[in-house]
Amino acid sequence: MEGRGAYNLNSALQASGAALALPVFEQAADSIPLEDASRPIVIADYGASEGRNSLIPLSLAIRVLRKRVGPSRPICVVHTDLPANDFRSLFATIEGEPESYAGDACVFPSAIGRSFYAALFPNSFVDLGWSSYAAQWLSRSPGPAPNDIFGFRSAGPLRRAYFDQGRADWELFLTKRAAELRAGGRLVICLPSLDEAGQHPAALLLDAANATVGEMLADGVIATYERERMCIAVYPRTPAETLAPFADGGLGVGLRLISNSFSRLEDRAWIRYREDGDAPALAAKRAGFFRATFGPALASALSGDDIARRDFCDRLEAGIRRRVTDQPAEIVNRVAILSLAKY
Ligand SMILES: C[S@@+](CC[C@H](N)C(=O)[O-])C[C@H]1O[C@@H](n2cnc3c(N)ncnc32)[C@H](O)[C@@H]1O
């Protein structure tokens, strides 16, 4: 994700998906066993980015826990992300945002910079887990597709490689989290979801990004070898793929499925556009989201320095903005919400 506050400012879509999971997370916080008062409660936030979208769900869970255990039991909140994440912005967000839990003197924030495809905590350590819009990112790229920066949209053997990687990583993510959870611990996960037919709701936006990158190649802004390295290693899943690890009751991954839902998200930017007809404003929101979420992954394929990478992201954003302004369209995103319990 883009750092220096850019992701925080351009992730309203992710926040709107996570908002639907709040009652589920509240229920999870209310149900974990907390009898042993001699130890702190541990909450893990997997794939936190700059943290702003974590604050409302985590503050809600802490309020529920405070009602159960009183004001003085220590609660450790551990935000995790990749080592390259902007943890500086994360900690500034925790200390500075009004919806933060930082006002509770017995809540102790910390962070881990390590892939969530590895173990992040000792076994049976975490009471409550939250992960929003993160586990669609793969542990490795199965490879770039020749004509699409989104390899999961390719065909043939490469498409199969994405499918296999997507399945293996999902099972690995769940298995690692199951090991870290305490007995009776709970984990709530939000993920962007495809529909049952495997259609991506934002296909037009992905096309606009692809066309912009193609234009940069044609204009000589990026080199062929750089374009060939560009690949966004995500695998958004269909509902069937998301639920596949729980077909055996979740025994294979060590997590029981308590509830699941697959919901459509209101396109607030589109509703606003229908009211004011301001296509450039709509396009700025779409392009800002795309840049903050995917720009750094694409720019990492460049051989230039930070200035070259920023210039690439500027052009990417401008190209998407131009295309969306010319062809505004509604995007009805979907979110998968799973509530899981340790066996
Ligand atoms: C779209 S952001 C979601 C941020 C936030 N949870 C939200 O809901 O807005 C995805 C985050 O997952 C992180 N991520 C991707 N792959 C990861 C991995 N293997 N291990 C840990 N974090 C990862 C990214 O670095 C990024 O910060």
Coordinates of C-alpha atoms and ligand atoms in Angstrom, one line a residue:
M1 CA 0.0 0.0 0.0
E2 CA 1.1 3.6 -0.5
G3 CA 2.5 5.1 2.7
R4 CA 2.7 8.6 4.2
G5 CA -1.0 8.6 5.0
A6 CA -2.1 8.0 1.3
Y7 CA -3.7 4.6 2.1
N8 CA -5.5 6.0 5.1
L9 CA -7.0 8.7 2.9
N10 CA -8.0 6.5 0.0
S11 CA -9.4 3.4 1.6
A12 CA -13.1 4.3 2.1
L13 CA -14.1 1.3 0.0
Q14 CA -12.3 -1.1 2.4
A15 CA -13.8 0.8 5.4
S16 CA -17.3 0.4 4.0
G17 CA -16.8 -3.4 3.7
A18 CA -15.3 -3.7 7.2
A19 CA -18.3 -1.7 8.6
L20 CA -20.6 -4.6 7.7
A21 CA -18.4 -6.9 9.8
L22 CA -18.7 -4.8 13.0
P23 CA -21.7 -6.7 14.5
V24 CA -19.9 -9.9 13.8
F25 CA -16.7 -8.7 15.5
E26 CA -18.6 -7.4 18.4
Q27 CA -20.2 -10.8 18.9
A28 CA -16.8 -12.5 18.6
A29 CA -15.4 -10.2 21.3
D30 CA -18.3 -11.0 23.5
S31 CA -17.8 -14.8 23.2
I32 CA -14.1 -15.4 23.8
P33 CA -13.2 -17.0 27.1
L34 CA -11.5 -14.6 29.5
E35 CA -11.5 -16.4 32.8
D36 CA -7.8 -16.2 33.5
A37 CA -7.6 -12.6 34.8
S38 CA -3.8 -12.9 35.5
R39 CA -2.8 -12.5 31.9
P40 CA -3.4 -9.7 29.3
I41 CA -5.9 -10.1 26.5
V42 CA -4.3 -10.3 23.1
I43 CA -5.9 -8.8 20.0
A44 CA -4.2 -9.3 16.6
D45 CA -4.8 -7.1 13.5
Y46 CA -3.5 -9.0 10.5
G47 CA -2.6 -6.8 7.5
A48 CA -3.1 -3.4 9.2
S49 CA -1.5 -1.1 6.6
E50 CA -1.6 2.5 8.1
G51 CA -4.2 1.5 10.6
R52 CA -7.0 3.9 10.2
N53 CA -9.5 1.3 9.1
S54 CA -8.6 -0.9 12.0
L55 CA -9.5 1.7 14.7
I56 CA -13.3 1.5 14.6
P57 CA -13.4 -2.3 14.8
L58 CA -10.7 -2.6 17.4
S59 CA -12.2 0.2 19.6
L60 CA -15.5 -1.6 19.4
A61 CA -14.0 -4.9 20.5
I62 CA -12.1 -3.2 23.3
R63 CA -15.4 -1.5 24.6
V64 CA -17.0 -5.0 24.6
L65 CA -14.0 -6.5 26.5
R66 CA -14.0 -3.6 29.0
K67 CA -17.6 -4.3 29.9
R68 CA -16.6 -7.9 30.5
V69 CA -13.3 -7.5 32.4
G70 CA -13.4 -4.0 33.8
P71 CA -11.0 -1.1 33.2
S72 CA -7.7 -2.4 34.5
R73 CA -7.0 -5.7 32.7
P74 CA -4.3 -5.1 30.2
I75 CA -5.2 -5.5 26.5
C76 CA -2.3 -5.9 24.0
V77 CA -3.2 -4.9 20.4
V78 CA -0.7 -6.1 17.9
H79 CA -0.9 -4.7 14.4
T80 CA 0.9 -6.9 11.8
D81 CA 1.9 -6.2 8.2
L82 CA 4.8 -6.8 5.8
P83 CA 8.2 -5.3 6.8
A84 CA 7.9 -2.6 4.2
N85 CA 4.7 -1.3 5.6
D86 CA 4.6 2.4 6.8
F87 CA 4.6 1.6 10.5
R88 CA 5.5 5.1 11.3
S89 CA 2.1 6.3 9.9
L90 CA 0.4 3.4 11.7
F91 CA 1.6 4.5 15.1
A92 CA 0.9 8.2 14.3
T93 CA -2.7 7.1 13.4
I94 CA -3.1 5.1 16.6
E95 CA -2.0 8.1 18.7
G96 CA -3.7 10.8 16.7
E97 CA -7.1 9.7 15.4
P98 CA -10.2 10.5 17.4
E99 CA -11.7 7.0 16.9
S100 CA -8.5 5.3 18.3
Y101 CA -8.4 3.1 21.3
A102 CA -5.3 5.0 22.5
G103 CA -7.3 6.8 25.2
D104 CA -7.5 3.6 27.2
A105 CA -4.4 3.6 29.4
C106 CA -4.5 -0.2 29.8
V107 CA -4.4 -0.9 26.0
F108 CA -0.9 -1.5 24.7
P109 CA -0.3 -1.2 21.0
S110 CA 2.6 -2.8 19.2
A111 CA 3.4 -4.1 15.7
I112 CA 5.0 -7.0 13.9
G113 CA 6.6 -6.6 10.5
R114 CA 6.5 -10.1 9.1
S115 CA 4.4 -11.9 6.4
F116 CA 1.2 -13.5 7.8
Y117 CA 2.1 -16.6 5.8
A118 CA 4.6 -17.3 8.6
A119 CA 3.9 -17.7 12.3
L120 CA 3.5 -14.3 14.0
F121 CA 2.8 -15.4 17.6
P122 CA 3.6 -18.3 19.8
N123 CA 1.0 -21.1 19.7
S124 CA -2.2 -20.4 21.6
F125 CA -1.4 -16.7 22.2
V126 CA -4.1 -14.7 20.5
D127 CA -7.6 -14.2 22.0
L128 CA -9.2 -12.3 19.2
G129 CA -8.2 -11.7 15.6
W130 CA -9.2 -9.2 12.9
S131 CA -8.1 -9.2 9.3
S132 CA -9.7 -6.9 6.7
Y133 CA -9.0 -6.8 3.0
A134 CA -5.6 -8.4 3.4
A135 CA -5.7 -12.2 2.8
Q136 CA -6.4 -11.8 -0.9
W137 CA -2.7 -10.8 -1.3
L138 CA -0.7 -13.9 -2.2
S139 CA 2.5 -15.1 -0.6
R140 CA 4.2 -15.0 -3.9
S141 CA 3.4 -14.1 -7.5
P142 CA 2.6 -17.1 -9.7
G143 CA 4.0 -14.9 -12.5
P144 CA 3.1 -11.9 -14.6
A145 CA 0.5 -12.2 -17.4
P146 CA 1.6 -10.8 -20.7
N147 CA -1.4 -8.5 -21.3
D148 CA -2.8 -7.9 -17.8
I149 CA -1.3 -6.5 -14.6
F150 CA -3.8 -8.6 -12.8
G151 CA -2.5 -12.2 -13.4
F152 CA -5.6 -13.8 -11.8
R153 CA -7.5 -12.6 -14.9
S154 CA -5.3 -14.6 -17.3
A155 CA -6.2 -17.8 -19.0
G156 CA -4.7 -21.3 -19.4
P157 CA -1.9 -22.6 -17.2
L158 CA -1.2 -19.2 -15.6
R159 CA -4.8 -18.9 -14.5
R160 CA -4.5 -22.4 -13.0
A161 CA -1.3 -21.3 -11.2
Y162 CA -3.2 -18.4 -9.6
F163 CA -6.0 -20.6 -8.6
D164 CA -3.6 -23.1 -7.0
Q165 CA -1.7 -20.3 -5.2
G166 CA -4.9 -18.7 -4.1
R167 CA -6.1 -22.0 -2.6
A168 CA -2.8 -22.9 -0.9
D169 CA -2.3 -19.4 0.5
W170 CA -5.8 -19.3 1.9
E171 CA -5.3 -22.6 3.7
L172 CA -1.9 -21.5 4.9
F173 CA -3.2 -18.2 6.3
L174 CA -6.0 -20.0 8.1
T175 CA -3.8 -22.7 9.5
K176 CA -1.3 -20.2 10.9
R177 CA -4.0 -18.2 12.5
A178 CA -5.6 -21.3 14.1
A179 CA -2.2 -22.2 15.7
E180 CA -1.9 -18.7 17.2
L181 CA -5.4 -18.6 18.6
R182 CA -6.1 -19.7 22.1
A183 CA -8.8 -22.4 22.7
G184 CA -12.1 -20.7 22.1
G185 CA -10.4 -17.7 20.4
R186 CA -12.1 -16.0 17.5
L187 CA -11.1 -14.6 14.2
V188 CA -13.1 -12.3 11.9
I189 CA -12.0 -11.9 8.3
C190 CA -13.3 -9.5 5.6
L191 CA -12.2 -10.1 2.0
P192 CA -13.1 -8.6 -1.3
S193 CA -15.2 -11.1 -3.1
L194 CA -16.1 -12.1 -6.6
D195 CA -19.6 -13.2 -7.5
E196 CA -20.4 -16.9 -7.8
A197 CA -19.6 -16.8 -11.6
G198 CA -16.1 -15.4 -10.8
Q199 CA -16.8 -11.9 -12.2
H200 CA -14.8 -9.0 -10.7
P201 CA -17.1 -6.1 -9.9
A202 CA -14.5 -3.5 -10.7
A203 CA -13.4 -5.0 -14.0
L204 CA -13.8 -1.6 -15.8
L205 CA -11.4 0.0 -13.3
L206 CA -8.9 -2.8 -13.7
D207 CA -9.2 -2.3 -17.4
A208 CA -8.6 1.4 -17.1
A209 CA -5.4 0.7 -15.1
N210 CA -4.2 -1.9 -17.6
A211 CA -4.8 0.5 -20.5
T212 CA -2.9 3.3 -18.6
V213 CA 0.1 1.0 -18.1
G214 CA -0.1 -0.1 -21.8
E215 CA 0.0 3.6 -22.7
M216 CA 3.1 4.2 -20.5
L217 CA 4.8 1.4 -22.3
A218 CA 3.9 2.7 -25.7
D219 CA 5.1 6.2 -24.8
G220 CA 8.4 4.8 -23.5
V221 CA 7.7 5.9 -19.9
I222 CA 8.4 2.4 -18.8
A223 CA 10.6 -0.2 -20.5
T224 CA 9.4 -3.5 -21.8
Y225 CA 11.4 -5.5 -19.2
E226 CA 9.8 -3.4 -16.5
R227 CA 6.3 -4.0 -17.9
E228 CA 7.0 -7.7 -18.1
R229 CA 7.8 -7.7 -14.4
M230 CA 4.6 -5.9 -13.4
C231 CA 2.2 -8.1 -11.6
I232 CA -0.3 -7.6 -8.8
A233 CA -0.2 -10.7 -6.8
V234 CA -3.8 -10.8 -5.5
Y235 CA -6.3 -13.6 -5.8
P236 CA -9.9 -12.4 -5.1
R237 CA -12.0 -15.5 -4.5
T238 CA -15.5 -16.6 -5.4
P239 CA -17.8 -17.5 -2.4
A240 CA -17.2 -21.2 -3.1
E241 CA -13.4 -20.8 -3.0
T242 CA -13.7 -18.7 0.2
L243 CA -15.7 -21.4 1.9
A244 CA -13.8 -24.4 0.5
P245 CA -11.5 -24.9 3.5
F246 CA -14.6 -25.3 5.7
A247 CA -16.2 -28.1 3.6
D248 CA -14.9 -30.6 6.1
G249 CA -16.1 -28.5 9.0
G250 CA -12.8 -26.7 9.0
L251 CA -10.9 -29.5 10.6
G252 CA -8.2 -29.3 8.0
V253 CA -7.3 -25.7 8.9
G254 CA -8.2 -25.9 12.6
L255 CA -11.0 -23.3 12.5
R256 CA -14.7 -23.8 12.8
L257 CA -17.0 -21.5 10.6
I258 CA -19.4 -19.7 12.9
S259 CA -20.9 -17.5 10.3
N260 CA -20.4 -16.2 6.8
S261 CA -21.9 -13.6 4.5
F262 CA -21.3 -12.3 1.0
S263 CA -22.8 -8.8 0.6
R264 CA -22.9 -6.2 -2.0
L265 CA -21.5 -2.8 -1.1
E266 CA -23.3 0.4 -1.9
D267 CA -21.2 2.4 -4.3
R268 CA -21.2 5.7 -2.3
A269 CA -19.0 7.5 -4.8
W270 CA -21.5 6.6 -7.6
I271 CA -24.5 7.7 -5.5
R272 CA -22.8 11.1 -5.0
Y273 CA -22.0 11.3 -8.8
R274 CA -25.7 10.6 -9.6
E275 CA -26.5 13.6 -7.4
D276 CA -23.9 16.1 -8.5
G277 CA -22.9 14.8 -12.0
D278 CA -19.2 15.5 -11.1
A279 CA -17.4 12.9 -13.2
P280 CA -13.9 14.3 -12.3
A281 CA -14.7 14.0 -8.6
L282 CA -15.9 10.4 -9.1
A283 CA -12.8 9.6 -11.2
A284 CA -10.5 11.1 -8.5
K285 CA -11.9 8.8 -5.9
R286 CA -11.6 5.7 -8.1
A287 CA -8.0 6.6 -9.2
G288 CA -6.9 7.5 -5.6
F289 CA -8.1 4.2 -4.4
F290 CA -6.4 2.3 -7.1
R291 CA -3.1 4.2 -6.7
A292 CA -3.0 3.8 -2.9
T293 CA -3.9 0.1 -3.0
F294 CA -2.0 -1.2 -6.1
G295 CA 0.4 1.6 -7.2
P296 CA 3.4 0.5 -5.0
A297 CA 3.1 -3.1 -6.1
L298 CA 3.3 -2.0 -9.8
A299 CA 6.0 0.6 -9.2
S300 CA 8.2 -2.1 -7.4
A301 CA 8.8 -3.5 -10.9
L302 CA 10.7 -0.3 -12.0
S303 CA 14.4 -0.2 -11.9
G304 CA 14.5 3.6 -11.1
D305 CA 14.6 5.4 -7.7
D306 CA 11.8 6.7 -5.5
I307 CA 11.3 9.7 -7.8
A308 CA 10.7 7.4 -10.8
R309 CA 8.3 5.3 -8.7
R310 CA 6.4 8.4 -7.6
D311 CA 6.3 9.7 -11.2
F312 CA 4.9 6.3 -12.3
C313 CA 2.2 6.4 -9.7
D314 CA 1.3 10.0 -10.6
R315 CA 0.9 9.0 -14.3
L316 CA -1.1 5.9 -13.3
E317 CA -3.5 7.9 -11.2
A318 CA -3.8 10.6 -14.0
G319 CA -4.5 7.9 -16.7
I320 CA -7.1 6.2 -14.6
R321 CA -8.7 9.5 -13.7
R322 CA -9.0 10.5 -17.4
R323 CA -10.5 7.1 -18.4
V324 CA -13.0 7.1 -15.6
T325 CA -14.0 10.7 -16.3
D326 CA -14.7 9.7 -19.9
Q327 CA -16.6 6.6 -19.0
P328 CA -18.1 6.8 -15.5
A329 CA -19.6 3.6 -14.2
E330 CA -21.1 2.1 -11.1
I331 CA -19.0 -0.5 -9.2
V332 CA -21.0 -2.8 -6.9
N333 CA -18.2 -4.4 -4.9
R334 CA -18.8 -7.5 -2.7
V335 CA -17.4 -8.3 0.6
A336 CA -17.0 -11.7 2.3
I337 CA -17.2 -11.7 6.1
L338 CA -16.2 -14.9 8.0
S339 CA -16.4 -15.4 11.7
L340 CA -14.2 -18.3 12.8
A341 CA -13.5 -20.1 16.1
K342 CA -10.5 -22.2 17.1
Y343 CA -11.3 -25.9 17.4
Ligands
LIG1 C1 -5.7 -3.4 1.3 S1 -4.7 -3.3 2.7 C2 -5.9 -3.5 4.0 C3 -5.5 -2.6 5.2 C4 -6.6 -2.6 6.3 N1 -6.7 -3.8 7.0 C5 -7.9 -2.2 5.7 O1 -8.9 -2.9 5.9 O2 -8.1 -1.1 5.1 C6 -3.9 -4.9 2.7 C7 -2.7 -4.9 3.7 O3 -2.3 -6.3 3.7 C8 -0.9 -6.3 3.8 N2 -0.4 -7.6 3.3 C9 -0.4 -8.1 2.1 N3 0.3 -9.3 2.1 C10 0.7 -9.5 3.4 C11 1.4 -10.5 4.0 N4 1.8 -11.6 3.3 N5 1.6 -10.4 5.3 C12 1.2 -9.4 6.0 N6 0.5 -8.3 5.5 C13 0.3 -8.4 4.2 C14 -0.5 -5.2 2.9 O4 0.8 -4.8 3.1 C15 -1.5 -4.1 3.2 O5 -1.1 -3.3 4.2

